[in-house]
Structures are given as structure tokens and as C-alpha cells.
């Protein structure tokens, strides 16, 4: 089950344009959450903020595509 969850997480990150290194770092931070809550929390928050920015850019591009098709 843990491996499946990890693959699903990667599948969600890929369309947002995260690099393999970025995905690896995020997954490692998740793994270290219990041992180093403060250190991993910063990286997790940074990745979540980056994901939000990337999502907004994708929404903008999708809007342009929808206008073009219409």
C-alpha cells in the first residue's frame, strides 16, 4: 500500500512539472517527517507552495486553450 501511495503521489506531481529531483526531495521529506518534523515541514511547505503556483499557471494555460477552441 505504501508503494502504491508513493506512485500515486508521483503521478500527481508529474503533470505539475516537478523534476525527478524535486519529487525525490519531497518524498524524502515525507519519509523524514516523523524523525525531523521541523526540517521536513519547511521542504513540504515549499513544495506545496510551488505546486500551487504551477497549478495556477496550468489553469491559465487551460483557459487560453478553451478560448482558442471556442
XYZ file of C-alpha atoms in Angstrom:
70
model
C 0.000 0.000 0.000
C 2.832 2.449 0.749
C 4.402 1.904 -2.655
C 1.069 2.468 -4.392
C 0.562 5.711 -2.469
C 4.066 6.834 -3.444
C 3.392 6.126 -7.116
C 0.087 7.995 -6.964
C 1.861 10.963 -5.395
C 4.463 10.965 -8.167
C 1.707 10.667 -10.756
C 0.094 13.789 -9.278
C 3.364 15.729 -9.232
C 4.435 14.873 -12.782
C 1.808 16.954 -14.645
C 2.740 19.921 -12.476
C 6.225 19.796 -13.962
C 8.198 18.761 -10.896
C 11.642 17.460 -11.722
C 12.655 13.976 -10.660
C 14.968 15.584 -8.132
C 12.122 17.695 -6.747
C 9.862 14.668 -6.457
C 12.636 12.725 -4.742
C 13.279 15.510 -2.259
C 9.582 15.827 -1.471
C 9.213 12.075 -0.953
C 12.262 12.024 1.299
C 10.857 14.899 3.338
C 7.634 12.952 3.775
C 9.631 9.928 4.897
C 11.589 12.013 7.425
C 8.546 13.791 8.827
C 8.445 11.657 11.973
C 12.196 11.974 12.680
C 12.679 15.651 11.746
C 9.326 17.462 11.807
C 10.750 20.977 11.560
C 13.226 20.267 8.767
C 10.831 18.292 6.642
C 7.935 20.695 7.246
C 9.835 23.529 5.573
C 10.541 21.494 2.444
C 6.995 20.149 2.331
C 5.554 23.668 2.648
C 7.893 24.926 -0.072
C 6.858 22.098 -2.403
C 3.182 22.718 -1.708
C 3.601 26.432 -2.481
C 5.419 25.565 -5.706
C 2.642 23.130 -6.636
C 0.038 25.851 -6.075
C 1.925 28.244 -8.358
C 2.278 25.584 -11.038
C -1.413 24.723 -10.774
C -2.379 28.353 -11.324
C -0.146 28.520 -14.406
C -1.786 25.373 -15.779
C -5.235 26.837 -15.156
C -4.236 29.949 -17.067
C -2.965 27.875 -19.985
C -6.115 25.779 -19.924
C -8.176 28.954 -20.107
C -6.227 30.057 -23.169
C -6.776 26.668 -24.789
C -10.504 26.802 -24.056
C -10.725 30.298 -25.590
C -8.891 29.069 -28.682
C -11.169 26.058 -29.135
C -14.289 28.162 -28.626
